[in-house]
Coordinates of C-alpha atoms and ligand atoms in Angstrom, one line a residue:
Chain A
G517 CA -53.6 82.5 -33.5
E518 CA -52.2 84.4 -36.5
K519 CA -48.5 84.8 -36.8
R520 CA -47.8 88.3 -38.0
I521 CA -44.2 88.6 -39.3
A522 CA -42.2 91.6 -40.6
I523 CA -39.2 90.8 -42.8
Y524 CA -36.5 93.4 -43.1
G525 CA -33.1 93.6 -44.8
K526 CA -30.9 95.6 -47.2
G527 CA -32.3 96.2 -50.7
G528 CA -31.4 93.3 -53.0
I529 CA -30.5 90.9 -50.2
G530 CA -33.4 88.5 -50.9
K531 CA -36.4 89.5 -48.8
S532 CA -39.0 89.1 -51.5
T533 CA -37.5 85.8 -52.7
T534 CA -37.5 84.5 -49.1
V535 CA -41.0 85.7 -48.3
A536 CA -42.5 84.4 -51.5
N537 CA -40.9 81.0 -51.1
L538 CA -41.7 80.7 -47.4
S539 CA -45.3 81.6 -48.2
A540 CA -45.5 78.9 -50.9
A541 CA -43.9 76.3 -48.5
L542 CA -46.4 77.2 -45.7
S543 CA -49.3 77.1 -48.2
N544 CA -48.3 73.5 -49.0
Q545 CA -48.9 72.7 -45.3
D546 CA -52.5 73.9 -45.9
L547 CA -51.9 77.1 -44.0
K548 CA -53.7 80.3 -45.0
V549 CA -51.1 83.0 -45.8
M550 CA -51.2 86.7 -46.7
V551 CA -48.2 88.6 -48.1
I552 CA -48.1 92.4 -47.9
G553 CA -45.3 94.0 -50.0
C554 CA -44.0 97.1 -48.2
D555 CA -41.2 98.0 -50.6
P556 CA -41.6 100.6 -53.3
K557 CA -40.2 98.0 -55.8
A558 CA -43.6 96.3 -55.4
D559 CA -42.4 92.9 -56.6
T560 CA -42.7 90.6 -53.6
T561 CA -45.8 88.9 -54.9
R562 CA -44.8 88.6 -58.5
T563 CA -43.8 85.0 -58.2
L564 CA -46.9 84.1 -56.2
Y565 CA -49.4 85.8 -58.6
G566 CA -47.5 85.2 -61.8
Q567 CA -47.0 88.9 -62.7
R568 CA -46.6 92.2 -61.0
L569 CA -49.7 93.3 -59.0
P570 CA -51.2 96.8 -59.3
T571 CA -50.1 98.7 -56.1
I572 CA -52.5 100.1 -53.5
I573 CA -51.1 103.6 -53.9
N574 CA -51.6 103.5 -57.7
T575 CA -55.1 102.0 -57.4
I576 CA -56.1 104.7 -54.9
E577 CA -55.0 107.4 -57.3
E578 CA -57.6 106.3 -59.8
N579 CA -60.3 105.1 -57.4
K580 CA -60.7 106.7 -54.0
N581 CA -62.9 103.9 -52.8
P582 CA -61.5 100.6 -54.0
S583 CA -63.1 97.3 -52.9
L584 CA -61.0 94.6 -51.2
E585 CA -60.8 92.7 -54.6
D586 CA -59.2 95.8 -56.2
I587 CA -56.2 95.6 -53.9
V588 CA -55.8 92.1 -52.5
F589 CA -55.4 89.2 -55.0
K590 CA -55.2 85.4 -54.7
G591 CA -52.0 83.8 -55.9
Y592 CA -50.5 80.3 -55.7
N593 CA -52.5 78.0 -53.4
D594 CA -54.8 81.0 -52.7
I595 CA -52.1 83.0 -50.9
L596 CA -53.5 86.5 -50.4
C597 CA -51.2 89.0 -52.2
T598 CA -51.1 92.8 -52.0
E599 CA -48.5 95.5 -52.8
S600 CA -48.2 98.9 -51.1
G601 CA -46.1 100.5 -53.8
G602 CA -44.5 103.9 -53.3
P603 CA -45.1 107.5 -54.4
K604 CA -43.1 108.6 -57.5
P605 CA -39.5 109.2 -56.4
G606 CA -38.9 112.9 -55.5
V607 CA -42.6 113.3 -54.4
G608 CA -42.6 113.2 -50.6
C609 CA -41.8 110.3 -48.3
A610 CA -41.0 107.0 -50.1
G611 CA -42.6 105.2 -47.1
R612 CA -45.9 106.9 -47.8
G613 CA -47.1 103.9 -49.8
V614 CA -46.9 101.7 -46.7
I615 CA -49.0 104.2 -44.7
V616 CA -51.6 104.6 -47.4
A617 CA -51.7 100.8 -47.8
M618 CA -52.2 100.0 -44.1
K619 CA -55.0 102.6 -43.8
N620 CA -56.8 101.1 -46.8
L621 CA -56.3 97.5 -45.8
E622 CA -57.7 98.3 -42.3
K623 CA -60.6 100.2 -43.7
L624 CA -61.6 97.2 -45.9
N625 CA -61.1 94.7 -43.0
A626 CA -58.3 92.9 -44.9
F627 CA -56.7 92.1 -41.5
D628 CA -59.8 90.4 -40.3
E629 CA -59.3 87.5 -42.6
D630 CA -58.9 84.2 -40.9
L631 CA -55.2 83.7 -41.5
D632 CA -52.4 81.5 -40.1
V633 CA -49.5 83.6 -41.2
R634 CA -49.2 87.2 -42.4
F635 CA -45.9 88.5 -43.9
Y636 CA -44.8 92.1 -44.4
D637 CA -41.8 92.4 -46.8
V638 CA -40.3 95.8 -45.9
L639 CA -37.5 97.9 -47.4
G640 CA -34.7 98.1 -44.9
D641 CA -32.1 100.5 -46.4
V642 CA -33.6 103.3 -44.2
V643 CA -35.7 102.7 -41.1
C644 CA -38.1 105.7 -41.1
G645 CA -41.4 107.0 -42.2
G646 CA -43.7 104.3 -43.5
F647 CA -41.0 101.7 -43.5
S648 CA -40.9 101.7 -39.7
V649 CA -44.7 101.2 -39.5
P650 CA -44.6 97.3 -39.7
L651 CA -42.3 97.4 -36.6
R652 CA -45.2 98.5 -34.5
K653 CA -47.2 96.1 -32.4
D654 CA -50.5 96.8 -34.2
Y655 CA -49.1 95.3 -37.3
A656 CA -46.5 92.6 -36.6
D657 CA -45.5 90.6 -33.5
E658 CA -42.3 89.1 -34.9
V659 CA -39.4 90.6 -37.0
Y660 CA -36.8 88.7 -39.0
I661 CA -33.9 90.2 -40.8
V662 CA -32.7 88.6 -44.0
S663 CA -28.9 88.9 -44.4
S664 CA -25.9 87.5 -46.1
G665 CA -22.4 87.5 -44.6
E666 CA -21.4 90.6 -46.6
Y667 CA -20.4 93.8 -44.8
M668 CA -23.0 96.0 -46.3
S669 CA -25.8 93.5 -45.5
L670 CA -24.7 93.1 -41.8
Y671 CA -24.3 96.8 -41.5
A672 CA -27.9 97.2 -42.6
A673 CA -29.0 94.4 -40.3
N674 CA -27.3 96.2 -37.4
N675 CA -29.0 99.5 -38.4
I676 CA -32.4 97.8 -38.6
S677 CA -31.8 96.4 -35.1
R678 CA -31.2 100.0 -33.9
G679 CA -34.6 100.9 -35.3
I680 CA -36.3 97.9 -33.8
K681 CA -34.8 98.7 -30.4
K682 CA -35.7 102.4 -30.6
L683 CA -39.3 101.5 -31.5
K684 CA -39.4 99.0 -28.5
G685 CA -39.8 96.1 -30.8
N686 CA -38.4 92.6 -30.8
L687 CA -36.1 90.6 -33.1
S688 CA -37.0 86.9 -33.6
G689 CA -34.0 86.0 -35.7
I690 CA -31.8 86.3 -38.7
I691 CA -32.5 84.4 -42.0
L692 CA -29.1 83.8 -43.7
N693 CA -29.6 84.1 -47.5
K694 CA -26.1 83.1 -48.7
R695 CA -24.0 85.0 -51.2
N696 CA -21.1 82.5 -50.9
V697 CA -18.8 84.7 -48.8
L698 CA -15.9 83.0 -47.0
N699 CA -16.9 81.6 -43.6
E700 CA -20.4 83.0 -44.2
E701 CA -22.3 80.8 -41.7
D702 CA -19.8 81.6 -38.9
I703 CA -19.8 85.3 -39.6
V704 CA -23.5 85.6 -39.5
S705 CA -23.9 83.3 -36.4
I706 CA -21.4 85.4 -34.5
F707 CA -23.1 88.6 -35.6
A708 CA -26.5 87.2 -34.5
E709 CA -25.1 86.2 -31.1
K710 CA -23.5 89.6 -30.6
I711 CA -26.8 91.4 -31.2
G712 CA -28.7 89.0 -28.9
T713 CA -30.5 86.9 -31.5
K714 CA -29.8 83.7 -33.5
V715 CA -29.8 82.4 -37.1
V716 CA -33.2 80.8 -37.7
G717 CA -32.4 79.2 -41.0
V718 CA -30.0 79.1 -44.0
I719 CA -30.9 79.3 -47.7
D720 CA -28.1 78.5 -50.1
R721 CA -27.5 80.6 -53.2
S722 CA -28.9 78.7 -56.2
H723 CA -29.5 79.2 -59.9
L724 CA -32.7 77.3 -59.6
I725 CA -34.3 80.0 -57.5
Q726 CA -33.4 82.6 -60.2
D727 CA -34.6 80.2 -62.9
A728 CA -38.0 79.9 -61.3
E729 CA -38.1 83.7 -60.8
L730 CA -37.6 84.3 -64.5
D731 CA -40.7 82.2 -64.9
A732 CA -42.5 84.4 -62.3
K733 CA -42.7 81.4 -60.0
T734 CA -41.2 80.4 -56.6
V735 CA -38.8 77.5 -56.6
V736 CA -41.2 75.8 -54.3
E737 CA -43.9 75.8 -57.0
K738 CA -41.6 75.2 -60.0
Y739 CA -39.2 72.6 -58.5
P740 CA -41.1 71.1 -55.6
E741 CA -38.8 68.1 -55.3
S742 CA -35.6 70.2 -55.2
V743 CA -33.2 70.7 -52.3
E744 CA -34.0 74.4 -52.6
A745 CA -37.7 73.8 -52.0
E746 CA -36.8 71.6 -49.0
L747 CA -34.6 74.4 -47.5
Y748 CA -37.6 76.7 -47.6
S749 CA -39.8 74.0 -45.9
V750 CA -37.2 73.6 -43.2
L751 CA -37.1 77.4 -42.7
A752 CA -40.9 77.6 -42.6
E753 CA -40.9 74.9 -39.9
N754 CA -38.3 76.7 -37.9
I755 CA -40.2 80.0 -38.1
L756 CA -43.5 78.4 -37.1
N757 CA -41.9 76.7 -34.1
N758 CA -39.8 79.8 -33.1
N759 CA -41.2 81.4 -29.9
E760 CA -38.1 83.2 -28.9
K761 CA -37.7 86.9 -29.5
S762 CA -35.5 89.5 -27.8
T763 CA -34.8 93.2 -27.7
P764 CA -31.8 93.5 -30.1
E765 CA -28.5 94.8 -28.8
P766 CA -27.2 96.6 -31.8
M767 CA -23.4 97.2 -32.0
D768 CA -22.1 100.7 -31.9
E769 CA -19.9 101.7 -34.9
D770 CA -16.6 100.8 -33.4
E771 CA -17.8 97.5 -32.2
F772 CA -19.2 96.7 -35.6
E773 CA -15.9 97.6 -37.4
D774 CA -13.9 95.5 -34.9
F775 CA -16.3 92.6 -35.3
F776 CA -15.9 92.7 -39.1
K777 CA -12.1 93.0 -38.9
S778 CA -11.8 89.9 -36.7
Chain B
G668 CA -16.3 128.7 -61.4
E669 CA -17.0 126.0 -58.9
K670 CA -18.3 122.6 -60.1
R671 CA -20.9 121.4 -57.7
I672 CA -21.6 117.7 -58.2
A673 CA -24.1 115.4 -56.5
I674 CA -23.3 111.6 -56.7
Y675 CA -26.1 109.2 -56.4
G676 CA -26.5 105.4 -56.6
K677 CA -27.8 102.3 -54.8
G678 CA -26.3 101.6 -51.4
G679 CA -23.1 99.7 -51.6
I680 CA -22.5 100.3 -55.3
G681 CA -19.3 102.4 -54.8
K682 CA -20.3 106.0 -54.4
S683 CA -18.0 106.8 -51.5
T684 CA -15.1 104.9 -53.0
T685 CA -15.6 106.8 -56.3
V686 CA -16.0 110.2 -54.7
A687 CA -13.0 109.8 -52.4
N688 CA -10.7 108.6 -55.2
L689 CA -12.0 111.2 -57.6
S690 CA -11.3 113.9 -55.1
A691 CA -7.8 112.6 -54.5
A692 CA -7.1 112.5 -58.2
L693 CA -8.4 116.1 -58.6
S694 CA -6.4 117.3 -55.6
N695 CA -3.3 115.9 -57.4
Q696 CA -4.0 118.5 -60.2
D697 CA -3.8 121.2 -57.5
L698 CA -7.6 121.7 -57.5
K699 CA -9.3 122.7 -54.3
V700 CA -11.9 120.0 -53.4
M701 CA -14.6 119.7 -50.7
V702 CA -16.5 116.4 -50.0
I703 CA -19.8 116.4 -48.2
G704 CA -21.1 113.0 -47.1
C705 CA -24.9 112.8 -47.4
D706 CA -25.3 109.1 -46.5
P707 CA -26.2 108.1 -42.9
K708 CA -23.3 105.6 -43.2
A709 CA -21.1 108.7 -42.8
D710 CA -18.0 107.0 -44.3
T711 CA -17.3 108.9 -47.5
T712 CA -14.4 110.8 -46.1
R713 CA -12.8 108.0 -44.1
T714 CA -10.2 107.3 -46.7
L715 CA -9.4 111.0 -47.2
Y716 CA -9.1 111.9 -43.5
G717 CA -7.7 108.5 -42.4
Q718 CA -10.5 107.7 -40.0
R719 CA -14.3 108.3 -39.6
L720 CA -15.2 111.9 -39.0
P721 CA -17.6 113.0 -36.3
T722 CA -20.9 113.8 -38.1
I723 CA -22.5 117.2 -38.2
I724 CA -25.8 115.8 -36.7
N725 CA -23.9 114.2 -33.7
T726 CA -21.8 117.3 -33.2
I727 CA -24.9 119.5 -33.1
E728 CA -26.4 117.3 -30.4
E729 CA -23.6 118.1 -28.1
N730 CA -22.9 121.7 -29.2
K731 CA -25.6 123.9 -30.6
N732 CA -23.2 126.4 -31.9
P733 CA -20.2 124.6 -33.5
S734 CA -17.5 126.5 -35.3
L735 CA -16.5 125.6 -38.9
E736 CA -13.5 123.6 -37.6
D737 CA -15.8 121.4 -35.5
I738 CA -17.6 120.1 -38.6
V739 CA -15.3 120.5 -41.6
F740 CA -11.9 118.9 -41.6
K741 CA -8.8 118.8 -43.8
G742 CA -7.8 115.5 -45.3
Y743 CA -5.4 114.2 -48.0
N744 CA -3.9 117.2 -49.9
D745 CA -6.1 119.6 -47.8
I746 CA -9.4 118.2 -49.3
L747 CA -12.2 119.7 -47.1
C748 CA -14.2 116.8 -45.6
T749 CA -17.5 116.8 -43.8
E750 CA -20.2 114.2 -42.9
S751 CA -23.9 114.9 -42.4
G752 CA -24.6 111.7 -40.6
G753 CA -28.2 110.6 -39.9
P754 CA -30.5 110.5 -36.9
K755 CA -30.7 107.2 -35.0
P756 CA -32.7 104.7 -37.1
G757 CA -36.4 104.8 -36.1
V758 CA -36.2 108.4 -35.0
G759 CA -37.8 110.5 -37.7
C760 CA -36.6 111.0 -41.3
A761 CA -33.3 109.3 -42.2
G762 CA -32.6 112.3 -44.5
R763 CA -32.8 114.7 -41.6
G764 CA -29.0 114.6 -41.2
V765 CA -28.6 116.1 -44.7
I766 CA -31.0 118.9 -43.9
V767 CA -29.4 119.8 -40.6
A768 CA -26.0 119.6 -42.3
M769 CA -26.8 122.0 -45.1
K770 CA -28.3 124.5 -42.6
N771 CA -25.2 124.5 -40.5
L772 CA -22.8 124.5 -43.4
E773 CA -24.6 127.5 -44.8
K774 CA -24.7 129.3 -41.5
L775 CA -20.9 128.9 -41.1
N776 CA -20.3 130.0 -44.7
A777 CA -18.7 126.7 -45.6
F778 CA -20.0 127.1 -49.1
D779 CA -18.2 130.4 -49.5
E780 CA -14.9 128.7 -49.6
D781 CA -12.9 129.3 -52.8
L782 CA -13.3 125.8 -54.3
D783 CA -12.8 124.2 -57.7
V784 CA -15.0 121.1 -57.1
R785 CA -17.6 120.3 -54.4
F786 CA -19.0 116.7 -54.2
Y787 CA -22.1 115.6 -52.4
D788 CA -22.1 111.8 -51.8
V789 CA -25.8 110.9 -51.4
L790 CA -27.8 107.8 -50.4
G791 CA -29.8 106.7 -53.4
D792 CA -32.0 103.8 -52.2
V793 CA -34.9 106.2 -51.7
V794 CA -35.2 109.6 -53.2
C795 CA -37.0 111.6 -50.6
G796 CA -36.7 113.9 -47.6
G797 CA -33.2 115.1 -47.0
F798 CA -31.7 112.8 -49.7
S799 CA -33.4 114.8 -52.5
V800 CA -32.0 118.1 -51.2
P801 CA -28.7 117.9 -53.1
L802 CA -30.7 117.6 -56.3
R803 CA -31.8 121.2 -55.9
K804 CA -30.1 123.9 -57.8
D805 CA -29.0 125.8 -54.7
Y806 CA -26.7 122.9 -53.9
A807 CA -25.5 121.1 -57.0
D808 CA -25.5 121.9 -60.7
E809 CA -24.5 118.4 -61.9
V810 CA -25.7 114.9 -61.0
Y811 CA -23.9 111.6 -61.7
I812 CA -25.2 108.2 -60.9
V813 CA -22.7 105.4 -60.0
S814 CA -23.9 102.1 -61.2
S815 CA -22.8 98.6 -62.1
G816 CA -24.5 96.4 -64.7
E817 CA -26.5 94.5 -62.1
Y818 CA -30.3 94.6 -62.2
M819 CA -30.7 96.1 -58.7
S820 CA -28.2 98.8 -59.4
L821 CA -29.8 99.9 -62.7
Y822 CA -33.2 99.7 -61.2
A823 CA -32.0 102.1 -58.5
A824 CA -30.4 104.3 -61.2
N825 CA -33.7 104.4 -63.1
N826 CA -35.5 105.3 -59.9
I827 CA -33.1 108.1 -59.1
S828 CA -33.6 109.4 -62.7
R829 CA -37.3 109.6 -61.9
G830 CA -36.5 111.7 -58.8
I831 CA -34.2 114.0 -60.8
K832 CA -36.8 114.5 -63.5
K833 CA -39.5 115.2 -60.9
L834 CA -37.4 117.8 -59.2
K835 CA -36.6 119.4 -62.6
G836 CA -32.9 118.5 -62.3
N837 CA -30.4 117.3 -64.9
L838 CA -28.3 114.2 -65.2
S839 CA -24.8 114.6 -66.4
G840 CA -23.9 111.0 -66.8
I841 CA -23.4 107.5 -65.4
I842 CA -20.1 106.3 -63.8
L843 CA -19.8 102.6 -64.4
N844 CA -18.2 100.9 -61.3
K845 CA -17.8 97.4 -62.5
R846 CA -19.0 94.2 -60.7
N847 CA -17.8 92.0 -63.5
V848 CA -21.3 91.1 -64.8
L849 CA -21.4 89.6 -68.3
N850 CA -21.5 92.3 -71.0
E851 CA -21.4 94.9 -68.3
E852 CA -20.2 97.8 -70.5
D853 CA -22.8 97.2 -73.2
I854 CA -25.6 96.8 -70.7
V855 CA -24.8 100.1 -68.9
S856 CA -24.1 102.0 -72.2
I857 CA -27.5 101.0 -73.6
F858 CA -29.2 101.8 -70.3
A859 CA -27.6 105.2 -70.3
E860 CA -28.6 105.9 -73.9
K861 CA -32.2 104.8 -73.2
I862 CA -32.6 107.3 -70.3
G863 CA -31.0 110.1 -72.4
T864 CA -27.5 110.2 -70.9
K865 CA -24.1 108.6 -71.4
V866 CA -21.4 106.7 -69.5
V867 CA -18.8 109.2 -68.5
G868 CA -16.2 106.7 -67.2
V869 CA -15.5 103.2 -66.2
I870 CA -13.8 101.9 -63.0
D871 CA -12.7 98.3 -63.0
R872 CA -13.3 96.1 -60.0
S873 CA -10.0 95.8 -58.2
H874 CA -8.6 94.3 -55.0
L875 CA -6.2 97.1 -54.8
I876 CA -9.0 99.6 -54.1
Q877 CA -10.2 97.5 -51.2
D878 CA -6.6 97.0 -50.0
A879 CA -6.1 100.7 -49.8
E880 CA -9.5 101.1 -48.1
L881 CA -8.5 98.7 -45.3
D882 CA -5.7 101.1 -44.7
A883 CA -8.1 104.0 -44.6
K884 CA -6.6 105.4 -47.8
T885 CA -7.7 105.9 -51.4
V886 CA -6.0 103.9 -54.0
V887 CA -4.8 107.2 -55.5
E888 CA -2.9 107.9 -52.4
K889 CA -1.6 104.5 -51.6
Y890 CA -0.8 103.2 -55.1
P891 CA -0.4 106.4 -57.1
E892 CA 1.4 104.6 -60.0
S893 CA -1.3 101.9 -60.4
V894 CA -3.7 101.4 -63.2
E895 CA -6.5 102.0 -60.7
A896 CA -5.2 105.4 -59.8
E897 CA -4.9 106.2 -63.5
L898 CA -8.6 105.2 -64.1
Y899 CA -9.7 107.7 -61.5
S900 CA -7.5 110.4 -63.1
V901 CA -9.1 109.7 -66.5
L902 CA -12.6 109.8 -64.9
A903 CA -11.7 113.1 -63.1
E904 CA -10.7 114.5 -66.5
N905 CA -13.9 113.4 -68.2
I906 CA -16.0 115.0 -65.4
L907 CA -14.1 118.3 -65.5
N908 CA -14.5 118.5 -69.3
N909 CA -18.1 117.3 -69.3
N910 CA -20.5 120.1 -70.1
E911 CA -23.4 118.0 -71.3
K912 CA -26.4 117.4 -69.1
S913 CA -30.0 116.4 -69.9
T914 CA -33.3 115.9 -68.3
P915 CA -33.4 112.2 -67.8
E916 CA -36.0 110.1 -69.5
P917 CA -36.6 107.3 -67.0
M918 CA -38.0 104.0 -68.3
D919 CA -41.4 102.9 -67.0
E920 CA -41.6 99.6 -65.3
D921 CA -42.4 97.5 -68.4
E922 CA -39.7 99.2 -70.5
F923 CA -37.2 98.5 -67.8
E924 CA -38.1 94.8 -67.5
D925 CA -38.0 94.4 -71.3
F926 CA -34.6 96.2 -71.5
F927 CA -33.2 93.9 -68.9
K928 CA -34.5 90.8 -70.6
S929 CA -33.0 91.6 -73.9
Ligands
ADP2464 N1 -30.9 82.2 -52.4 C1 -30.8 82.8 -53.6 N2 -30.1 82.2 -54.6 C2 -30.0 82.8 -55.8 N3 -30.6 84.0 -56.1 C3 -31.2 84.6 -55.1 C4 -31.4 84.0 -53.8 N4 -32.1 84.9 -53.1 C5 -32.4 86.0 -53.8 N5 -31.9 85.8 -55.1 C6 -31.9 86.8 -56.2 O1 -31.4 88.0 -55.8 C7 -32.2 89.1 -56.4 C8 -32.7 90.0 -55.3 O2 -33.6 89.3 -54.4 P1 -34.9 90.0 -53.9 O3 -35.7 88.9 -53.1 O4 -35.7 90.7 -54.9 O5 -34.3 91.0 -52.9 P2 -35.0 92.1 -51.9 O6 -36.5 91.8 -51.9 O7 -34.4 92.0 -50.6 O8 -34.7 93.5 -52.6 C9 -33.3 88.4 -57.1 O9 -33.0 88.4 -58.5 C10 -33.4 87.0 -56.6 O10 -33.7 86.0 -57.6
ADP2465 N1 -14.0 99.4 -58.2 C1 -14.0 98.7 -57.0 N2 -13.3 97.6 -56.9 C2 -13.3 96.9 -55.7 N3 -14.0 97.2 -54.7 C3 -14.8 98.3 -54.7 C4 -14.9 99.1 -55.9 N4 -15.7 100.1 -55.7 C5 -16.2 100.0 -54.4 N5 -15.7 98.8 -53.9 C6 -15.9 98.3 -52.5 O1 -17.3 98.1 -52.4 C7 -17.8 98.5 -51.1 C8 -18.9 99.5 -51.1 O2 -18.4 100.7 -51.7 P1 -18.9 102.1 -51.2 O3 -18.1 103.1 -51.9 O4 -18.8 102.2 -49.7 O5 -20.4 102.1 -51.6 P2 -21.5 103.2 -51.4 O6 -20.9 104.5 -50.9 O7 -22.2 103.3 -52.7 O8 -22.5 102.6 -50.3 C9 -16.5 99.0 -50.3 O9 -16.0 98.0 -49.5 C10 -15.5 99.3 -51.5 O10 -14.2 99.1 -51.1
SF4_2466 S1 -38.9 109.4 -43.5 FE1 -37.5 108.1 -44.6 S2 -38.7 107.4 -46.4 FE2 -39.7 109.2 -45.5 S3 -38.8 111.1 -46.5 FE3 -37.5 110.7 -44.8 S4 -35.9 109.3 -45.7 FE4 -37.6 109.2 -47.1
MG2467 MG1 -38.0 92.9 -52.5
MG2468 MG1 -21.1 105.4 -49.2

């Protein structure tokens, strides 16, 4: 059956980079993948398609009845790519793009595609409005949080876990995207354990990933023989084989502060 | 008259640190200052009060009719401190804390205090719901954006500018809080110029600021003779003397990408 996976995390932590590279790695195993950007930044699919896609919310503004080809595009290895986008800042709920996108994708039967993996890349700085929609069972069955070992990132991860728990969802694991903090792997492993989950994979910080991105490519496409590409293949494998998920046990504020101090 | 200032910027960029230290610096000039935290992280006032304050939204949950003393507290040099807080993630709009806070502060005449400066420290990762409330003229007359020279931070600053423009507000300047990026001062100066504003002050990255924070103090309180404390005094002076504001001219997406590439 199709694996439907929502990826959350603090803004700038590496969700889009992780989703794009994971998708590329999975496509190299001949799996059919779809990527749905749910961040107003609308740049998850840029390295898969080669440039920024028009967003669903912008397309709808000009054309009330778009066809599927107007909003879903084929990228690297035929990965299906689409971007929700967001309304203009200051104009209503920033998450409205996600809500509009889901409605239109459903209407056009985009979710009926015969897929192996579907990713939602979701803004995680606030867990509300449209941004909490992919946490619901009708959209995703698994949730991963991308985090580094930095305070701000783990604070956001803990917050996202609160949202998951509130919405009766499950957490499948944490993807450690390193920022070269001291003892980073230990910090994040202990954090994962404390909230009742585990680290499902580690991606090292690397110039090569940024190099490829400047070229609007994933590192998996541009440097397929690299250690970086291999790390994404390993992560992809771990995710495909991961059947564990749990109701997260977020830390309350004092617990989180104590955890970070020690 | 009272200067009412809203401080925006990407999560983690240094808004709370800047607001707390600015307030401490201003209080050392015998000015009466009030700080209103409008970020669900609710930690703007921790270094002024010495510990995390109970939030207005949590206080209301237990006591429908709080007194002013239940929600506004005196910190360092009698700076008035209050935290909006946020609802639990996944439960409605994250900005609801700000809306509830404003309502209760008004009801209790907190805004009738005889003040010289009032700061709102506002989450800037999305500009919607309660988080856009401090942009309205009934709350603040001036808006500053805290930013580093990093792509993500300037992207957020550009986004916030779109929100300000949409809500017919003004931008008074950018506060550069350095992250030691190459050519940081030039990058941020050029960005400021492009969106029709200017850099109003620069704060260097410094361990001493974090050292004081671990002690739940501002660097202005803990190390009053330091270069760091002096930088905040200079910034405070620049802000007090700044009477220029402008409707921001946010860059569209392609402009922003080109600006960053060059
Ligand atoms: N493992 C990594 N090594 C080096 N750079 C990275 C890595 N992961 C992400 N980045 C860079 O960090 C920036 C933010 O990543 P992005 O995926 O856009 O974050 P998000 O989608 O969470 O906002 C991008 O410029 C990206 O190239
Ligand atoms: N100029 C600086 N030098 C060193 N550390 C800083 C500086 N400004 C902020 N920080 C640190 O960065 C972190 C985030 O700052 P904070 O003010 O909480 O961000 P925000 O309120 O924008 O989310 C804090 O740990 C703070 O101590
Ligand atoms: S629900 Fe969340 S995204 Fe929507 S207006 Fe409120 S803060 Fe913004
Ligand atoms: Mg992204
Ligand atoms: Mg803050």
